XYZ file of C-alpha atoms in Angstrom:
539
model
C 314.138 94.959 139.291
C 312.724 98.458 139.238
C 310.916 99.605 136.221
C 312.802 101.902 133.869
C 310.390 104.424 134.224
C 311.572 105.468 137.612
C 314.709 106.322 136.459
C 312.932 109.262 134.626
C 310.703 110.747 137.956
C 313.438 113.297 139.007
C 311.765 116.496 140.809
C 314.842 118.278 139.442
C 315.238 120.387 136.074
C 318.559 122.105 134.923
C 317.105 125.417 136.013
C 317.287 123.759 140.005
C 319.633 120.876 139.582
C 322.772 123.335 140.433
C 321.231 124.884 143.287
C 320.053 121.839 144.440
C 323.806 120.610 144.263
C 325.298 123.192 145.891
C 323.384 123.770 148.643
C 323.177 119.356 149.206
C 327.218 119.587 149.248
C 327.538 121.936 151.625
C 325.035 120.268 153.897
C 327.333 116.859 153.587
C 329.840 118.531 154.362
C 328.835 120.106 157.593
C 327.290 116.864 158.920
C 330.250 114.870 157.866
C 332.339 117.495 160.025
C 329.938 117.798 162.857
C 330.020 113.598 163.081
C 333.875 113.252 163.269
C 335.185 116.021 165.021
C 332.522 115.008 168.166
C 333.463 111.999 167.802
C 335.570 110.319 171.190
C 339.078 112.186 171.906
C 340.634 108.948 172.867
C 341.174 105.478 172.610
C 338.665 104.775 175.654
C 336.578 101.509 175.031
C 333.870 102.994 176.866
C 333.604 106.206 175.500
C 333.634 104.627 171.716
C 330.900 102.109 172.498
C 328.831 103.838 174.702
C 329.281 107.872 174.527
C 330.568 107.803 178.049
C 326.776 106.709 179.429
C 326.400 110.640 179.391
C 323.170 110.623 177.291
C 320.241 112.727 178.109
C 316.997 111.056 177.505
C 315.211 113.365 175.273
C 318.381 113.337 172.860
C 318.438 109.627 173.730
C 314.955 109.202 172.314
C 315.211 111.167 169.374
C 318.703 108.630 168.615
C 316.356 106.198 168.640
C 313.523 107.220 166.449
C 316.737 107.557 164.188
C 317.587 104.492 164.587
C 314.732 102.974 164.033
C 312.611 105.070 161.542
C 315.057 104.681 157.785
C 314.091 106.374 154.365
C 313.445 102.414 153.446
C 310.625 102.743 155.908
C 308.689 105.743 155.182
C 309.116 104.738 151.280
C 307.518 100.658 151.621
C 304.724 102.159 154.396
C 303.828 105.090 152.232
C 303.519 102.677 149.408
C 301.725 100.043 151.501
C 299.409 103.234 152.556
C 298.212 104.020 149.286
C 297.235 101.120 147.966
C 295.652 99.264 151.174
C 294.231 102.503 153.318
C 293.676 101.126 156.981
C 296.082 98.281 156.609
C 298.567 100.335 155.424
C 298.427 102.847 158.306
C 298.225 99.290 161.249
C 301.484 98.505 159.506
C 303.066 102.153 159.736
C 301.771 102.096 163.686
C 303.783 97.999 164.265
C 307.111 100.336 165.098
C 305.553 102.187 167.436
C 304.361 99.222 169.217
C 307.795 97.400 168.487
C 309.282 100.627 170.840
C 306.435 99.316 173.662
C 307.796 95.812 173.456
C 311.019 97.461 174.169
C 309.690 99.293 176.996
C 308.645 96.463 179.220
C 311.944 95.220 178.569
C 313.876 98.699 179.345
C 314.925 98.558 182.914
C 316.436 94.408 182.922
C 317.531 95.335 179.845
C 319.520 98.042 180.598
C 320.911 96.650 183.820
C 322.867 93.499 182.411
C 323.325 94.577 178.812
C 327.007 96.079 178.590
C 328.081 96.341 174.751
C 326.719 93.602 172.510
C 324.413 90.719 172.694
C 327.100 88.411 173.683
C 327.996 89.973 176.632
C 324.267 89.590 177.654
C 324.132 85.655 177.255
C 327.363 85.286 178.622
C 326.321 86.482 181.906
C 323.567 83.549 182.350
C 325.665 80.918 180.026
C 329.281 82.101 180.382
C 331.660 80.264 177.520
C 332.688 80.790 173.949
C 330.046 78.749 172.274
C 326.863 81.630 173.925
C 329.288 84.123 172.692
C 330.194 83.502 169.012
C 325.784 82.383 168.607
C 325.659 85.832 169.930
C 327.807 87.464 166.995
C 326.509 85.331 164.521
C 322.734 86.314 165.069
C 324.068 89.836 165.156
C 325.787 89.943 162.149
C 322.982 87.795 160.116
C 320.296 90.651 161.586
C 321.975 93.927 160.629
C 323.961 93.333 157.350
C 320.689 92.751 155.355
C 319.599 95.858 156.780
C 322.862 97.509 155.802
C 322.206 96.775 152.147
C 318.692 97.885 152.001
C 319.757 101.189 153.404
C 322.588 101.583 150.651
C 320.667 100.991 147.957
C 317.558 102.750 148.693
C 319.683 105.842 150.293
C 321.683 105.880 147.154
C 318.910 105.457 144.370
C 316.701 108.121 146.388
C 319.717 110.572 146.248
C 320.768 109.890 142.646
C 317.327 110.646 141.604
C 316.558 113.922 144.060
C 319.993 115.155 142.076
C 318.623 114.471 138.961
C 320.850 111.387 137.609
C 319.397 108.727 136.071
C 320.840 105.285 134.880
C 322.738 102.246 136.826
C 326.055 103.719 136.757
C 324.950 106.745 138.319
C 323.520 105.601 141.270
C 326.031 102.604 142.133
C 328.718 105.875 141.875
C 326.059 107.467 144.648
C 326.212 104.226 146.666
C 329.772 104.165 146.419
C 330.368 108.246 147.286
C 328.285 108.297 149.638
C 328.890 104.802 151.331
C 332.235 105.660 151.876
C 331.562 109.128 153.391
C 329.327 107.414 155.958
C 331.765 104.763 156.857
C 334.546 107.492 157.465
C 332.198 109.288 159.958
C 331.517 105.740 161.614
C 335.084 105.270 162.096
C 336.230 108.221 163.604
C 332.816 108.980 164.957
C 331.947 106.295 166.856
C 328.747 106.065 169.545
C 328.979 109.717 170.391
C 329.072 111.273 166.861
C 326.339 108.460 165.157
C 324.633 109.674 168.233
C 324.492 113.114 167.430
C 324.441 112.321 163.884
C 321.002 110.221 164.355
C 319.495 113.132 166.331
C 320.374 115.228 163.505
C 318.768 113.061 161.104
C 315.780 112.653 163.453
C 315.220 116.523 163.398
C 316.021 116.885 159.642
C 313.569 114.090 158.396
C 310.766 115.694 160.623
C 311.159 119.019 159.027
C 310.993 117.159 155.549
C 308.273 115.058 155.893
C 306.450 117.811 157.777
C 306.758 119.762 155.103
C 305.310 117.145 152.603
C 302.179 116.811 154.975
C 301.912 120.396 155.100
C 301.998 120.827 151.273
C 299.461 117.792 151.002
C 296.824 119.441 153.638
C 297.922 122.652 151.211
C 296.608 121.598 147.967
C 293.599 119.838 149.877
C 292.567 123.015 151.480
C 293.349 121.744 154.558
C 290.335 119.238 154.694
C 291.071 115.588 156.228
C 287.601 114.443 154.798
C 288.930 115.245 151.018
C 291.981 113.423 151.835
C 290.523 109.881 152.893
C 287.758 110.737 150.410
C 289.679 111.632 147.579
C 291.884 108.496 148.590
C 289.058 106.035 148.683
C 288.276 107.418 144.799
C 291.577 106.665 143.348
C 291.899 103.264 144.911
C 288.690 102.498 143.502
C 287.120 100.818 146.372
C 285.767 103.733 148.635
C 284.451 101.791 151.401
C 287.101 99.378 151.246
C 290.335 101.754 152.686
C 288.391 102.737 155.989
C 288.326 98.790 156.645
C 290.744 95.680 157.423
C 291.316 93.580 154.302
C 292.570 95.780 151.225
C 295.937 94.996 152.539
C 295.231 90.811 152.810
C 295.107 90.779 148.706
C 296.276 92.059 145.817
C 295.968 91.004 142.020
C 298.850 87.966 142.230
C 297.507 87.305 145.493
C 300.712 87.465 147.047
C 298.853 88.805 150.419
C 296.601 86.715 152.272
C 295.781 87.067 156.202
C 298.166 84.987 157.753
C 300.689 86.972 155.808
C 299.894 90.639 157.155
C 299.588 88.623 160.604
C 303.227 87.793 159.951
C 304.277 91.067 158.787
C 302.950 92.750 161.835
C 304.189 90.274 164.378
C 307.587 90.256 162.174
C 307.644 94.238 162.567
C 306.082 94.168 166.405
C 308.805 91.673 167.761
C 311.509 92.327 165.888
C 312.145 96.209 164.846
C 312.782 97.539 167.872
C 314.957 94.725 169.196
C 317.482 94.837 166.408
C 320.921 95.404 168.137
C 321.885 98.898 166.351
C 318.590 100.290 168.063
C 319.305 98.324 171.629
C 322.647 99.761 171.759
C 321.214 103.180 172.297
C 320.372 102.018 176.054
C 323.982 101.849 176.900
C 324.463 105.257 176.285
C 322.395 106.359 179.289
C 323.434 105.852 182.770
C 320.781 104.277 184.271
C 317.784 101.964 183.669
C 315.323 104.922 184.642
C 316.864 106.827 181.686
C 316.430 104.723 179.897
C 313.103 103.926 180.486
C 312.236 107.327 179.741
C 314.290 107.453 176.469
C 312.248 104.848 175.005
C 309.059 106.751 176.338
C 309.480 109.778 174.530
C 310.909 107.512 171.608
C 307.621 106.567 171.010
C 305.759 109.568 170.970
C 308.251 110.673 168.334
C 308.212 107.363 166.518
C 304.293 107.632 166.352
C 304.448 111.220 165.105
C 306.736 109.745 161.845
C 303.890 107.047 161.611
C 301.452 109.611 161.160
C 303.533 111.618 158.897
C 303.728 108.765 156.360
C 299.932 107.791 157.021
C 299.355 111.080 155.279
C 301.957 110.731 152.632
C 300.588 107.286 151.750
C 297.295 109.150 151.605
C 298.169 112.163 150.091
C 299.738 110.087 147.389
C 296.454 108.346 146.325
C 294.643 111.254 146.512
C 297.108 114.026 144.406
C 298.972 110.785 141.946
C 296.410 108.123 142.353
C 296.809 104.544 142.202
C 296.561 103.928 138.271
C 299.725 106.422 137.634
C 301.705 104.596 140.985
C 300.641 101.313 139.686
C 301.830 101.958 135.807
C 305.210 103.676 137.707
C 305.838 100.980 140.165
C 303.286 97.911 141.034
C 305.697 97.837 144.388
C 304.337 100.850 145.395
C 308.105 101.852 145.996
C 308.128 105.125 144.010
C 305.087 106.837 145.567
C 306.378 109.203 147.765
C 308.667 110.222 145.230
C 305.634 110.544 142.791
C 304.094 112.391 145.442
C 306.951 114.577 145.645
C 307.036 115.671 142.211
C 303.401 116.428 142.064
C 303.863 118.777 144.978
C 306.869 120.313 143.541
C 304.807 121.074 140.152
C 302.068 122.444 141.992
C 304.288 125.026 143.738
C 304.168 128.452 141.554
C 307.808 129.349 142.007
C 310.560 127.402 141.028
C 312.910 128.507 144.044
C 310.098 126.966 145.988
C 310.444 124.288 144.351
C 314.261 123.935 144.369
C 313.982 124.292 148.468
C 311.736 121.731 148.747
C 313.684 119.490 146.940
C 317.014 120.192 148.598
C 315.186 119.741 151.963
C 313.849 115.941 150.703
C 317.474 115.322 149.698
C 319.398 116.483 152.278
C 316.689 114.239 154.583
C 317.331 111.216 152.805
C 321.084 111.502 152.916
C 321.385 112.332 156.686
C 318.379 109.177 157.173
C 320.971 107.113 155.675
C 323.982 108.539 157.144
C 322.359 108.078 160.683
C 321.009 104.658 159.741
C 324.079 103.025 157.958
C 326.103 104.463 160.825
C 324.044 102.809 163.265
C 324.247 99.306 161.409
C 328.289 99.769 161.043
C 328.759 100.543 164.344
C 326.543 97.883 165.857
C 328.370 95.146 163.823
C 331.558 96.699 163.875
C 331.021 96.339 167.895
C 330.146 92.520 167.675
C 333.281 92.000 165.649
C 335.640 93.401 167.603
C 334.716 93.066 170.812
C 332.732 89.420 170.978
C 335.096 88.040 167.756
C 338.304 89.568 168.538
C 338.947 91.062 172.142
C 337.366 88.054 173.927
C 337.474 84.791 172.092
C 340.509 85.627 169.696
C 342.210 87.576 172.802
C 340.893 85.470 175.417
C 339.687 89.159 177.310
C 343.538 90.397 177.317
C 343.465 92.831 174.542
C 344.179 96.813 175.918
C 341.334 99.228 175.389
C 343.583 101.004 172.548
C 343.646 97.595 170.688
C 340.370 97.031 170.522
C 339.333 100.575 169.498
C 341.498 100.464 166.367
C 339.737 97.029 165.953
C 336.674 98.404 165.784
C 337.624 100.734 163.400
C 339.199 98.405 161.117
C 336.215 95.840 161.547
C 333.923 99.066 160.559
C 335.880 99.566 157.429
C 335.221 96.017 156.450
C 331.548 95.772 157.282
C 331.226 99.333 155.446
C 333.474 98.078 152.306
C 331.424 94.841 152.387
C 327.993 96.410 152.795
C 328.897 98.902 149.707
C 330.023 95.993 147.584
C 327.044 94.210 147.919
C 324.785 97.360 147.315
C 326.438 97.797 143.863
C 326.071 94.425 142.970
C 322.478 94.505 144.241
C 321.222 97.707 143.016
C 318.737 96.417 140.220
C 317.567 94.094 142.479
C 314.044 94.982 144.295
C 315.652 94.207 147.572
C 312.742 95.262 150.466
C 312.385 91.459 151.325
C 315.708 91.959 153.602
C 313.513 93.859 156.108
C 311.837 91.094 156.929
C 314.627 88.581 157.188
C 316.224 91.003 159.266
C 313.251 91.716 161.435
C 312.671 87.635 161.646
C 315.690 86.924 162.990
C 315.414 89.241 165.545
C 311.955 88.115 166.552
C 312.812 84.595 166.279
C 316.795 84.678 167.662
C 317.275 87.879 169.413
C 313.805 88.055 171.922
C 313.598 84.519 173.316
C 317.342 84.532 173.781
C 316.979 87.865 175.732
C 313.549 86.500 177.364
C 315.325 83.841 178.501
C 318.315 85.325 180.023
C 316.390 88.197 182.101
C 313.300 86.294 183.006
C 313.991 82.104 183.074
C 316.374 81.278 185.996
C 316.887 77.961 184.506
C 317.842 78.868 181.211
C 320.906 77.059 180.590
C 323.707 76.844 177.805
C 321.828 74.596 176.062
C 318.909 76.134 175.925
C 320.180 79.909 174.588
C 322.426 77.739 171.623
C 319.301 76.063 170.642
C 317.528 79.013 170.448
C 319.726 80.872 168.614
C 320.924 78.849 166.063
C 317.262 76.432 165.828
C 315.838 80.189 165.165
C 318.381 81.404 163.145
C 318.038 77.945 160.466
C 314.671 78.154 160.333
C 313.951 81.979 159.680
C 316.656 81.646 156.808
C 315.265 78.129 155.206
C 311.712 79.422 155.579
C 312.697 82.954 153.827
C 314.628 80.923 151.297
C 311.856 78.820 150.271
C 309.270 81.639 150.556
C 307.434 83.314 147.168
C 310.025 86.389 148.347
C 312.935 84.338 146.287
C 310.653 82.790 143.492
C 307.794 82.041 142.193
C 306.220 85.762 141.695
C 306.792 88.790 139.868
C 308.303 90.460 142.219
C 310.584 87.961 143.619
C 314.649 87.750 144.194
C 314.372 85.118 140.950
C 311.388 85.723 139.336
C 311.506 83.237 136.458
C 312.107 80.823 138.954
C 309.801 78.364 141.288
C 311.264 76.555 143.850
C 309.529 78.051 146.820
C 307.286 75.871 149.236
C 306.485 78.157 152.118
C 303.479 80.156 151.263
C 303.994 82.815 153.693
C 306.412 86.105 152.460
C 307.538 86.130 156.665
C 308.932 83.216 158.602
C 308.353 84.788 161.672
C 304.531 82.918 162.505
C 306.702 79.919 161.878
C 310.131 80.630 163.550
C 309.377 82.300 166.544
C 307.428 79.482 168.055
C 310.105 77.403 167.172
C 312.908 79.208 168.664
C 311.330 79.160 171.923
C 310.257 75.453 171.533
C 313.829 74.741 170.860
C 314.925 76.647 173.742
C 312.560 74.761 175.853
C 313.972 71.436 174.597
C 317.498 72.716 175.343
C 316.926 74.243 178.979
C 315.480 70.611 179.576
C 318.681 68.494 178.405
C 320.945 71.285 179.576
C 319.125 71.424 183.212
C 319.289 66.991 183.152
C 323.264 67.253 182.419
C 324.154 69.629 185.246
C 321.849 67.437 187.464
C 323.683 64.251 186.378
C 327.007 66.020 186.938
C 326.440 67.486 189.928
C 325.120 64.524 191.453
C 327.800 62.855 189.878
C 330.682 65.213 191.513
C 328.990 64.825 195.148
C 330.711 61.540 195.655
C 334.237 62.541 194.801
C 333.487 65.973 197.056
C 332.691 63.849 200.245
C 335.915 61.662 199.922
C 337.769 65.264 199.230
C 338.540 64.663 195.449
């Protein structure tokens, strides 16, 4: 639960809060417009999943760093930033090389991947079984995603706008959740397309900003901002090292966990399928490629950007005032915020600032919730509904208003569970949702683009062997109980040390697909020489 002190850090005043209003309505209401009215013109399955494959690659990339870089992240990094120095800032660099993981898959990827996941394991493992694992991978990766992004999206807004209380900002989540799902379903690819390039160039000219006003009131000196950073964290040798990170004073960190939080972020961030389905929108794998090139140049550019924040934080807050605020570490860019709003001499200065954070967070969680919808949204009606419901015979204009439907449901399900959720501290969902994309998502697609003899068997085990144990291992991890800052804090039931599953899962997964490919490859040697017989007496 967040401490009710952060309900009173709002940069606003009643001098700025109209201003700040007005001006953060009217730049809803131009994105809103901008996302539905480019949105597809008919009922094409195509042009709704994929934007026609019309993409360029430089507005392809900067999709992507939308996609994949969420207000969520640059507020846990920041956080992670200030209190661990070097640590912090290997973390905030794991998406960047998440994007090269992606990379050296690009071009197979790209080639055999048409719309979801399940059309990608169907083409090694045709049959219904491959597909519905697919979907249910899917869905189990992106929905916890979906309600991190509400709640943090809608508690970030309701506080840039100056309201305070629980009411208040489950009314944001609800507002504002709805808005986004509208623009997702008449949208579709092309306008959260646009909408996440948007966001991509809006959040850089916010958190540039920030950076700028940090070098600002450091007189532009690096060496005063890692110095005056090693001060406040009261270590100063100890940030420009590996190991601040590995502890903390409930010892909830130790090395095998930030090994699993980096291999958690490495494997899995940039393979979750709301990010992959950018590749589709391209026409060819050496678009692609280059897409996810210049993706992470900008992707390490936000990196940096929240290296400094982080930083910047410790050095113009310092640690004792985040730690008495938040011991998460979840309100320091916000604290950071405020500081640089006070130290600005006019107030309009001020008030721009402010409505440039807050129009950032809300088109970061536009783009982002967008993305999630759509991606899900995709899986339901097209792997669920078109082909093993329809059997492959629904029309394109069917399965189009399916999609639209199934991303009012994900979108009403998502906000439902963000109100319900919204005292709840809620940032171990990234790493489920990271885990089961490392553990289920990469060996499946491993398997399918690079091991002839994966077999039914084999992709089944995989996904569902990775799936159990990610979820088990999270469930019984000091993330649910048995710590402070757990799901049930009061609570101790848990008996996995480790706060990721992923060291754990991801081995499994593949050793479970191993297993399978083995049985599976021993039945269709049985059968076949089994069916030899019959074929030579012409049965």
């Amino acid at each position: 639960m967040r401490p009710d002190v952060l309900l009173t850090v709002s940069p606003t005043n009643s001098d700025t809060r109209g201003f700040v209003l007005v001006v953060f309505l009217g730049f809803i209401v131009a994105i809103l417009f901008m996302g539905v009215f480019i949105g597809p013109e008919d009922n094409d399955v195509d042009g709704f999943y994929t934007a026609g494959r019309r993409g360029g690659a430089l507005g392809g990339a900067l999709a992507i760093a939308g996609a994949l870089v969420s207000a969520d992240m640059v507020v846990a990094v920041g956080g992670f930033v200030a209190f661990s120095g070097y640590d912090g800032l290997f973390v905030a660099l794991c998406s960047v090389m998440s994007l090269l993981v992606l990379l050296l898959l690009t071009a197979r990827l790209r080639g055999r991947l048409r719309y979801t996941l399940g059309d990608l394991l169907v083409e090694r493992a045709p049959g219904p079984a491959v597909r519905l694992a697919g979907a249910v991978v899917t869905l189990c990766a992106v929905l916890p995603l979906l309600i991190l992004t509400l709640v943090g999206g809608g508690v970030s807004i309701a506080r840039f706008l100056g309201l305070s209380g629980t009411g208040a900002e489950q009314t944001v989540i609800v507002l504002f959740g709805s808005l986004i799902v509208l623009a997702t379903i008449f949208g579709g690819m092309r306008g959260t397309r646009i909408l996440q390039i948007v966001k991509t160039v809006v959040l850089f000219m916010g958190l540039g900003t920030l950076v700028f006003l940090v070098f600002w009131r450091l007189d532009g000196d690096v060496g005063t901002l890692f110095g005056s950073a090693a001060v406040s964290n009261g270590q100063p040798g100890a940030i420009f090292r590996t190991g601040l990170g590995l502890s903390n004073s409930d010892g909830s960190l130790s090395r095998l966990d930030f090994a699993g939080l980096v291999l958690t972020t490495v494997l899995g961030a940039a393979l979750m399928p709301h990010v992959t389905m950018h590749l589709k929108t391209v026409s060819d794998g050496g678009r692609a490629q280059s897409m996810v090139r210049r993706s992470i140049f900008v992707v390490a550019v936000f990196a940096v950007f929240v290296g400094v924040l982080g930083l910047g934080a410790s050095a113009l807050v310092g640690n004792e005032t985040i730690i008495a605020t938040d011991p998460s570490g979840n309100a320091t860019v916000d604290l950071l915020i405020v500081e640089l709003v006070r130290g600005l001499s006019s107030s309009t200065g001020g008030a721009l600032l402010i409505v440039l954070v807050a129009c950032g967070t809300f088109v970061t969680t536009l783009a982002v919730v967008a993305g999630i919808t759509l991606a899900a949204a995709t899986t339901i009606s097209h792997d669920l509904y078109a082909k093993l419901l329809g059997g492959g015979r629904v029309n394109q204009a069917h399965e189009v208003s399916a999609t639209r439907w199934a991303s009012a449901g994900v979108g009403a399900l998502g906000i439902m569970l963000a109100v319900a959720a919204v005292e709840v501290n809620l940032r171990w969902l990234a790493n489920i949702a990271f885990s089961i994309a490392a553990s289920c998502i990469l060996p499946a697609v491993l398997h399918v683009l690079y091991w002839r003899r994966c077999t039914r068997a084999g992709l089944l085990s995989m996904l569902y062997g990775g799936l159990f144990c990610t979820l088990v291992l999270q469930f019984f991890s000091p993330v649910f109980s048995g710590e402070r800052a757990a799901l049930f804090p009061h609570q101790d039931f848990s008996w996995f040390p480790l706060h990721t599953a992923s060291l754990i899962s991801v081995p499994i997964a593949f050793l479970l697909g191993s297993i399978g490919n083995a049985v599976g490859t021993r039945r269709r040697t049985t059968a076949d020489h089994g069916l030899r017989p019959r074929a030579h007496h012409g049965t």
